[in-house]
Coordinates of C-alpha atoms in Angstrom, one line a residue:
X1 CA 9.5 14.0 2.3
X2 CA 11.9 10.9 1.1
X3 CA 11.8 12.4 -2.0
X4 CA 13.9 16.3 -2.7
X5 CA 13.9 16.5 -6.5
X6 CA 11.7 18.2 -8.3
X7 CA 10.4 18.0 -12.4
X8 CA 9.0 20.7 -14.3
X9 CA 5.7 20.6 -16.1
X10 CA 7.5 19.9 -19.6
X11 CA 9.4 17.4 -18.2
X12 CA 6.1 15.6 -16.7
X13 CA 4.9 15.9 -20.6
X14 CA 7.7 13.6 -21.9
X15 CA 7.5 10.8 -18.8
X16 CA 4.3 10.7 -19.5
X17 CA 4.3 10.2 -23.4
X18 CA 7.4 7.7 -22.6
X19 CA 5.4 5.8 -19.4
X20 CA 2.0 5.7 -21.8
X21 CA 3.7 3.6 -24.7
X22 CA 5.3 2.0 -22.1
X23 CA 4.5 -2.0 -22.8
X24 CA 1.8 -0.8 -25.0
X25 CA 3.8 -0.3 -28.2
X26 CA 4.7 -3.3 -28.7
X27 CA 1.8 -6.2 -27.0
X28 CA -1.5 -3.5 -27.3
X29 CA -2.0 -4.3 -30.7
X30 CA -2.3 -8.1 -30.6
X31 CA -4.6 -7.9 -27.4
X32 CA -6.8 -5.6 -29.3
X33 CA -6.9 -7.4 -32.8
X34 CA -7.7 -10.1 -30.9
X35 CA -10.9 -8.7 -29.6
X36 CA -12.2 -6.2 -32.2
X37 CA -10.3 -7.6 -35.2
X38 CA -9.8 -5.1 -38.1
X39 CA -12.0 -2.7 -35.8
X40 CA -8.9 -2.5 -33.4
X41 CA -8.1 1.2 -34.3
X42 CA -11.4 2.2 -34.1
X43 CA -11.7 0.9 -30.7
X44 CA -8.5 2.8 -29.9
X45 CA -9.9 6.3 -31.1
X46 CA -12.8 5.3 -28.6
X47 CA -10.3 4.1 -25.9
X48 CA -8.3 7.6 -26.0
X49 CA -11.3 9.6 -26.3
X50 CA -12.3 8.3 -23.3
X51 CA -10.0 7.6 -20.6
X52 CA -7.6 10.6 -20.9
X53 CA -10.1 12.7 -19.8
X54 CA -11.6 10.3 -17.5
X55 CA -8.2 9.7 -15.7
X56 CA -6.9 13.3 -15.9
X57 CA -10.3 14.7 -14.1
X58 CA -9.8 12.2 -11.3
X59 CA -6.0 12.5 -10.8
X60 CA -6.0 16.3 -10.5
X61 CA -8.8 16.2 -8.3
X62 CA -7.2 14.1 -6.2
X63 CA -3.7 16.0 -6.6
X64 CA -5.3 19.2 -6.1
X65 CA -7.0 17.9 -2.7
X66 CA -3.3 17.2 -1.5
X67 CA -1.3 18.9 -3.5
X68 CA 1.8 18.2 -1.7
X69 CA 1.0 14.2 -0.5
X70 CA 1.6 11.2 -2.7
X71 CA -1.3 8.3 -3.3
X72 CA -0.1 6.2 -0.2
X73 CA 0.0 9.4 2.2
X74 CA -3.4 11.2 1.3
X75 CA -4.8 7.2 1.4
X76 CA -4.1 7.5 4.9
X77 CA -5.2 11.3 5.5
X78 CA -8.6 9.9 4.3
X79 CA -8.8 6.1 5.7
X80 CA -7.1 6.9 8.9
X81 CA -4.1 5.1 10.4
X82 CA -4.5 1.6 10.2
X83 CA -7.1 1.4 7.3
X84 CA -5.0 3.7 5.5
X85 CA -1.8 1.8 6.2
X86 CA -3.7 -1.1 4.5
X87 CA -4.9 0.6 1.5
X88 CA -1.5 1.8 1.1
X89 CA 0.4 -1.5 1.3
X90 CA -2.1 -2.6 -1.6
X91 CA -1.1 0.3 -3.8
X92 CA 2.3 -1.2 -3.2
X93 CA 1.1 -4.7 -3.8
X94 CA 0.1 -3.5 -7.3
X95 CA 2.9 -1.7 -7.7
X96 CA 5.1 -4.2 -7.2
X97 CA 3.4 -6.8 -9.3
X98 CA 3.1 -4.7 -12.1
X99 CA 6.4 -4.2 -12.5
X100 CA 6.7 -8.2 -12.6
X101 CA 4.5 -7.9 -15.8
X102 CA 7.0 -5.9 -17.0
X103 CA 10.1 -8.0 -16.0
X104 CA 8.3 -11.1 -17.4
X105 CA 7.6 -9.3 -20.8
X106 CA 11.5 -8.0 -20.8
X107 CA 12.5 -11.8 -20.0
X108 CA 10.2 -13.4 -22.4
X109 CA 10.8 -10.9 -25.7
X110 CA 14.4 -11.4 -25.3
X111 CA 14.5 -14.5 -24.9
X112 CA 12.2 -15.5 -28.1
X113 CA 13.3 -12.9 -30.4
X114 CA 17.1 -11.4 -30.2
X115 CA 19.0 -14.0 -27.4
X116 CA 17.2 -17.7 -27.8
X117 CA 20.3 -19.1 -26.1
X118 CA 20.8 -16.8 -23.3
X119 CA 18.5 -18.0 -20.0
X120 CA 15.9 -15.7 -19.2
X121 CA 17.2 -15.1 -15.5
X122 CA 20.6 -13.4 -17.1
X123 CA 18.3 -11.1 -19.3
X124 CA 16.3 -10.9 -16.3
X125 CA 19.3 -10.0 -13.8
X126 CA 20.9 -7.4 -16.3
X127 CA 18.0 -5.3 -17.4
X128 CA 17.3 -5.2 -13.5
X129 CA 20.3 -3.9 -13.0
X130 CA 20.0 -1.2 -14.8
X131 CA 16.4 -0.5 -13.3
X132 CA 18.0 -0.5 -9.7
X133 CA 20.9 2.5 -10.4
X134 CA 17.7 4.5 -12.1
X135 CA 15.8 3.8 -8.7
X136 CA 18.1 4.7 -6.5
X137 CA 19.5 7.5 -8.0
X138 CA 15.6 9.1 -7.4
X139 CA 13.4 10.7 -9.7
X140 CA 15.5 13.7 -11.3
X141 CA 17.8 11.4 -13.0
X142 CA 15.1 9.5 -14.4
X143 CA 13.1 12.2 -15.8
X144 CA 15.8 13.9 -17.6
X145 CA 17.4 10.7 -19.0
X146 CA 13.7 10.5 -20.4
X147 CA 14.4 13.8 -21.8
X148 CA 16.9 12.4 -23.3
X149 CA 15.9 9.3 -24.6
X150 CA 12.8 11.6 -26.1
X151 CA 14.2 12.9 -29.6
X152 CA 15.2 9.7 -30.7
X153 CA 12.3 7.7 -30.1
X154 CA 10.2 10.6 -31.8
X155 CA 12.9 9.5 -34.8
X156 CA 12.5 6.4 -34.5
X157 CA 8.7 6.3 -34.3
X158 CA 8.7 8.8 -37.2
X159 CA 11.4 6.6 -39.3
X160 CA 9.9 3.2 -38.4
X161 CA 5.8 4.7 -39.7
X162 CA 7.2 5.9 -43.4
X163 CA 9.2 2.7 -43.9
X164 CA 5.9 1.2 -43.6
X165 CA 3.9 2.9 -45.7
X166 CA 4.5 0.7 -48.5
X167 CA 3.4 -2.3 -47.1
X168 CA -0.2 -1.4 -46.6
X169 CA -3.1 -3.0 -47.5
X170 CA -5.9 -1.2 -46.9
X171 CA -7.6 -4.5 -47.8
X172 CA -7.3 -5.4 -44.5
X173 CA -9.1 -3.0 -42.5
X174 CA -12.5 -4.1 -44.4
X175 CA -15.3 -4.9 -44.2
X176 CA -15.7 -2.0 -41.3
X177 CA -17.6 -2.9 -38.6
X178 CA -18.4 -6.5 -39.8
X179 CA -18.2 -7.4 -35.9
X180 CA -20.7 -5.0 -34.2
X181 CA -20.6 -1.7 -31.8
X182 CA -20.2 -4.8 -28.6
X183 CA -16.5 -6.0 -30.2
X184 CA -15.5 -2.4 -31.1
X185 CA -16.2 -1.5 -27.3
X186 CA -14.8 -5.2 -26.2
X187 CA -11.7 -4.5 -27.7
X188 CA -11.2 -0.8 -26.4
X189 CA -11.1 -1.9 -23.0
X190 CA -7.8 -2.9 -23.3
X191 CA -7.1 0.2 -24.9
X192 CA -8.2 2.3 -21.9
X193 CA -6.7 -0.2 -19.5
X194 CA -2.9 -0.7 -20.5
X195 CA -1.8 2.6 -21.3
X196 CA -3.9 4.9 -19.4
X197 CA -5.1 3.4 -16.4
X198 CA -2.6 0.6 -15.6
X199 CA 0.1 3.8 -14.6
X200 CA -1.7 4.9 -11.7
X201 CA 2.1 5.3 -10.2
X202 CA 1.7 8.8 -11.8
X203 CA 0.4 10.1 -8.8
X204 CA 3.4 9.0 -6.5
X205 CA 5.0 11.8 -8.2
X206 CA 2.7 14.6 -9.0
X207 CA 3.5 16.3 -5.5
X208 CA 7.5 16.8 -6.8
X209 CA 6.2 18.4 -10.1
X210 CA 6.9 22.1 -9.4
X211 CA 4.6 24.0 -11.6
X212 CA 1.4 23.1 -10.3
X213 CA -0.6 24.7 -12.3
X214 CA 0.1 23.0 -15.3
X215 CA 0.3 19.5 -14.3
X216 CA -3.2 19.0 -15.7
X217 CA -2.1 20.0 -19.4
X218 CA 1.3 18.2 -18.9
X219 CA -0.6 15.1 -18.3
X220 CA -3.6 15.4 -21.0
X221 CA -1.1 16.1 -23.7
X222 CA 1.2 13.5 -22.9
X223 CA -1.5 10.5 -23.0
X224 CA -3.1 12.2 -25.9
X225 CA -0.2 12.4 -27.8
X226 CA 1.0 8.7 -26.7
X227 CA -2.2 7.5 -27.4
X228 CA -2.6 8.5 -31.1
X229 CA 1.0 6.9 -31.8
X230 CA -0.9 3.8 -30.5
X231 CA -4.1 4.2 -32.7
X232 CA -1.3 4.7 -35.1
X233 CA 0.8 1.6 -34.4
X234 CA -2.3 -0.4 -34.3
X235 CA -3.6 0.7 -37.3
X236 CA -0.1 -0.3 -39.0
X237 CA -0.3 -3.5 -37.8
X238 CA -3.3 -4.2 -39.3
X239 CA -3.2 -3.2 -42.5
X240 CA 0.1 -4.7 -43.4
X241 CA 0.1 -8.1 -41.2
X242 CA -3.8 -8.4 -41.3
X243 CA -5.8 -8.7 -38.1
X244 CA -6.1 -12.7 -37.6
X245 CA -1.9 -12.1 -37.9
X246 CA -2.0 -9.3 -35.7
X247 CA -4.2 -11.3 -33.0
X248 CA -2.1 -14.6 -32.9
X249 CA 1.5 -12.5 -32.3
X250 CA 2.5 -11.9 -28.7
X251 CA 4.9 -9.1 -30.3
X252 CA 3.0 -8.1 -33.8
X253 CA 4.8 -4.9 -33.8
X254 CA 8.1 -6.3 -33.9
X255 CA 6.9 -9.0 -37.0
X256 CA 6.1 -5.7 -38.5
X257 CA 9.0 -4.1 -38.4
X258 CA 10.6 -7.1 -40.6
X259 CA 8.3 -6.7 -43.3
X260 CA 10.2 -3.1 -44.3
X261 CA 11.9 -3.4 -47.3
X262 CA 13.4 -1.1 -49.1
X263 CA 14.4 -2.0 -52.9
X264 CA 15.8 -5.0 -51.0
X265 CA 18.9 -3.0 -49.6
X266 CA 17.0 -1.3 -46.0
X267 CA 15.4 -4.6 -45.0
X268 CA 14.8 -6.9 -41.0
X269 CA 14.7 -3.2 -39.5
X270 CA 13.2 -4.5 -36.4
X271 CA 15.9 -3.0 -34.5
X272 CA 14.2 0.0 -34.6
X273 CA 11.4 -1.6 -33.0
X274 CA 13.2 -3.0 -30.3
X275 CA 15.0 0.4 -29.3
X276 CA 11.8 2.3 -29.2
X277 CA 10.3 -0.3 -26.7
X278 CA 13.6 -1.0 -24.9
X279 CA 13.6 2.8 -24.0
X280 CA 9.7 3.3 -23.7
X281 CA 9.8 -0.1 -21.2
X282 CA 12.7 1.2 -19.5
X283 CA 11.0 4.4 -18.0
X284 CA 7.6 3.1 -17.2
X285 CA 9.4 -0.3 -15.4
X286 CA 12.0 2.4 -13.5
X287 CA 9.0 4.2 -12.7
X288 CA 6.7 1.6 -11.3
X289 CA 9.9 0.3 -9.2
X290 CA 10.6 3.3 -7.8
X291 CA 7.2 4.3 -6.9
X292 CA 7.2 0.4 -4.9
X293 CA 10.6 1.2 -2.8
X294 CA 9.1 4.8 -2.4
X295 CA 5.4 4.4 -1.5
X296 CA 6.5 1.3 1.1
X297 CA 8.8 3.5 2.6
X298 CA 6.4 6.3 3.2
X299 CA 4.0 3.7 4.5
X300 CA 6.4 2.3 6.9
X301 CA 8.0 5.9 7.8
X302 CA 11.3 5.1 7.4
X303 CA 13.5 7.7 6.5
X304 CA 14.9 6.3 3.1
X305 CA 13.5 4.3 0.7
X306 CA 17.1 3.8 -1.1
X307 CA 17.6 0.5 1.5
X308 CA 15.0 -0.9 0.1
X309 CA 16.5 -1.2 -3.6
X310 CA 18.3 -4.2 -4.1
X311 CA 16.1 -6.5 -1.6
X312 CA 13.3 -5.9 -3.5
X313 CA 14.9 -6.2 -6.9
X314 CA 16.2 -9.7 -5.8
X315 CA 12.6 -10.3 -4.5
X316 CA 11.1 -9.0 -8.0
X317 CA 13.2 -11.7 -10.0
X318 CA 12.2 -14.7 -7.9
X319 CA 8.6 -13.7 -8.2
X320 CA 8.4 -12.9 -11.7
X321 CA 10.0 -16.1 -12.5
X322 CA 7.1 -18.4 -9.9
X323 CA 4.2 -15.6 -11.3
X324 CA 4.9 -16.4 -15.1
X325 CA 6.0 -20.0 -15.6
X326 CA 5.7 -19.5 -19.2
X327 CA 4.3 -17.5 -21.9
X328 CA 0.8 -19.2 -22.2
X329 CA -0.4 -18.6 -18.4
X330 CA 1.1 -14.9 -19.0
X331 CA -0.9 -14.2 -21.7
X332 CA -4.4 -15.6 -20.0
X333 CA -3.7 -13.9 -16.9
X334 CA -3.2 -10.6 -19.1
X335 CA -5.7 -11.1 -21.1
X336 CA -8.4 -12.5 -18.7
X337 CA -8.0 -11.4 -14.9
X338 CA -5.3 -7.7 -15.6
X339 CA -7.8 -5.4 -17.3
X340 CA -10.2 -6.1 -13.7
X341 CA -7.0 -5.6 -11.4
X342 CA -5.4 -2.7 -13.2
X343 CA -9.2 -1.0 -13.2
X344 CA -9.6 -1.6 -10.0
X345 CA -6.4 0.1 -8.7
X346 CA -6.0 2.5 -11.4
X347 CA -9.6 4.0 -11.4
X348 CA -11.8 2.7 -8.7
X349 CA -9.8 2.9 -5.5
X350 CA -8.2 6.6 -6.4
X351 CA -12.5 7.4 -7.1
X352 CA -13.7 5.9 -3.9
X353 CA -10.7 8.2 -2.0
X354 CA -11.7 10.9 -3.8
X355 CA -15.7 10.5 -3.3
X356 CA -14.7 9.5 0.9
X357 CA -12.3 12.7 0.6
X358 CA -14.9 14.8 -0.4
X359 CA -17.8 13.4 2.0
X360 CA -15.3 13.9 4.6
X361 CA -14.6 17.7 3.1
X362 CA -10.6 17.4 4.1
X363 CA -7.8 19.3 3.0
X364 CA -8.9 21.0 0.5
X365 CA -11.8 22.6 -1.8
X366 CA -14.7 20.3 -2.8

């Protein structure tokens, strides 16, 4: 196994509340005004009524099945060699390119909101930096800087939702389902995409989490718990910016945040903002990076995955800069062809293994 650390169920509970906001916080909202309008929070208490339960089932199923294999291994138990190999190497594909989303959004928010001047490849080339010293210092050090980070983005979620209060407009979130049942459900497919099925990466790591027995709990309270700050957030951003606002904002969250006003003294808070996210982006990008240098190394079976590090972070800049040219084809490749690509890798490749695992009746109980 390339990887020797090991996490503990609780620590599984914060990388997973910390991975699940992720992006989310921050670009969920305007994808989902944009599609369900002031019914955007309603679709999120549909989104994380669904797919927490939907993705927990099928994870530990899987995990259970091979309890001590990650997604690129067991994809080979069941597919066989070469099949397997190629399955796996798509998983890595994803992977990969997901983590360019992530780089791109990085790259663009900086360079729009906080550091106009500075070129997006220096932003680009020092947040990567950082992301590459996480990766290769393997998973432990990950998780507990997570545990770290943890308190102070419960604080700063906490501090940053009371501030707001007095901006509401409740106003905003009427007339109630002017649009229909179709655009409440339109809009909470992004809502059960992006957080909760987009981090299939999960289950690269579920075989170094050492209580077994609790990794199904670990993982539906962490995306429950992640998933009402989102209903939360969403709901915020609404009522106080309005949903045609909300909708035409790549980062409404972060316009948000400069509406707080405080008997004009505690005013253009968006710092806090921009912490939570930088934190929140930091541990699901470190994540999905690692999980890319790991899962091609266990495909390949080479002995360490740490020699991969730096090629592929060079490799990640150049193609997030050639992927995403600009802001306008990110968002309509977001918007129209992710939710397909993330579903498909996120839900219906890890259900077709498990449905071939269990015609096949391999290692493991039905």
């Amino acid at each position: 196994m390339l990887e020797k650390g090991k996490i503990g169920s609780s620590q599984l509970t914060i990388l997973v509340i910390l991975y699940t906001l992720g992006d989310s916080i921050l670009v969920l909202p305007s994808i989902v005004a944009s599609e369900a309008e002031q019914d955007g929070w309603v679709s999120g208490i549909i989104g994380v009524a669904i797919a927490p339960l939907l993705v927990i089932f099928l994870y530990d199923a899987l995990r259970k099945r091979y309890p001590d294999s990650t997604l690129v291994e067991y994809s080979q138990k069941i597919l066989g060699k070469w099949l397997g190999i190629a399955v796996s190497l798509l998983f890595v594909s994803y992977f990969f390119i997901t983590t360019a989303t992530y780089l791109s959004e990085i790259g663009d928010f900086m360079k729009s909101q906080i550091m106009p001047d500075t070129p997006i490849q220096v932003i680009m080339i020092l947040f990567m930096s950082v992301v590459l010293m996480a990766a290769r210092l393997g998973l432990e050090p990950l998780v507990r800087s997570a545990e770290i980070f943890f308190p102070f983005v419960v604080l700063l979620v906490s501090t940053l939702i009371i501030l707001l209060l007095p901006e509401i407009k409740f106003q905003n979130l009427q007339p109630v389902g002017e649009g229909g049942l179709k655009q409440v459900i339109r809009g909470s497919i992004p809502f059960i995409v992006f957080p909760f099925i987009e981090p299939v990466a999960i289950l690269m790591i579920l075989p170094f989490v050492s209580q077994k027995d609790r990794i199904r709990k670990s993982l539906f309270v962490g995306q429950f718990l992640a998933g009402s700050v989102l209903i939360i957030i969403t709901m915020l951003a609404i009522l106080v910016l309005g949903s045609e606002s909300t909708a035409r904002q790549n980062y409404p969250i972060y316009m948000l945040a400069k509406k707080i006003n405080i008997a004009d003294f505690m005013t253009r808070l968006e710092a806090i903002l921009a912490i939570i996210w930088f934190i929140t982006i930091f541990i699901r990008f470190s994540l999905f990076f690692y999980v890319t240098v790991l899962g091609l190394a266990q495909t390949l079976k080479l002995q360490d995955y740490r020699p991969l590090i730096f090629p592929f972070g060079i490799l990640l800049i150049a193609f997030t800069l050639i992927m995403t040219p600009n802001i306008v084809h990110y968002n309509e490749f977001i918007s129209e062809i992710w939710p397909f690509y993330a579903m498909t890798f996120g839900f219906l490749l890890p259900l077709l293994l498990l449905l071939i695992a269990k015609v096949q009746k391999k290692d493991g109980p039905n």
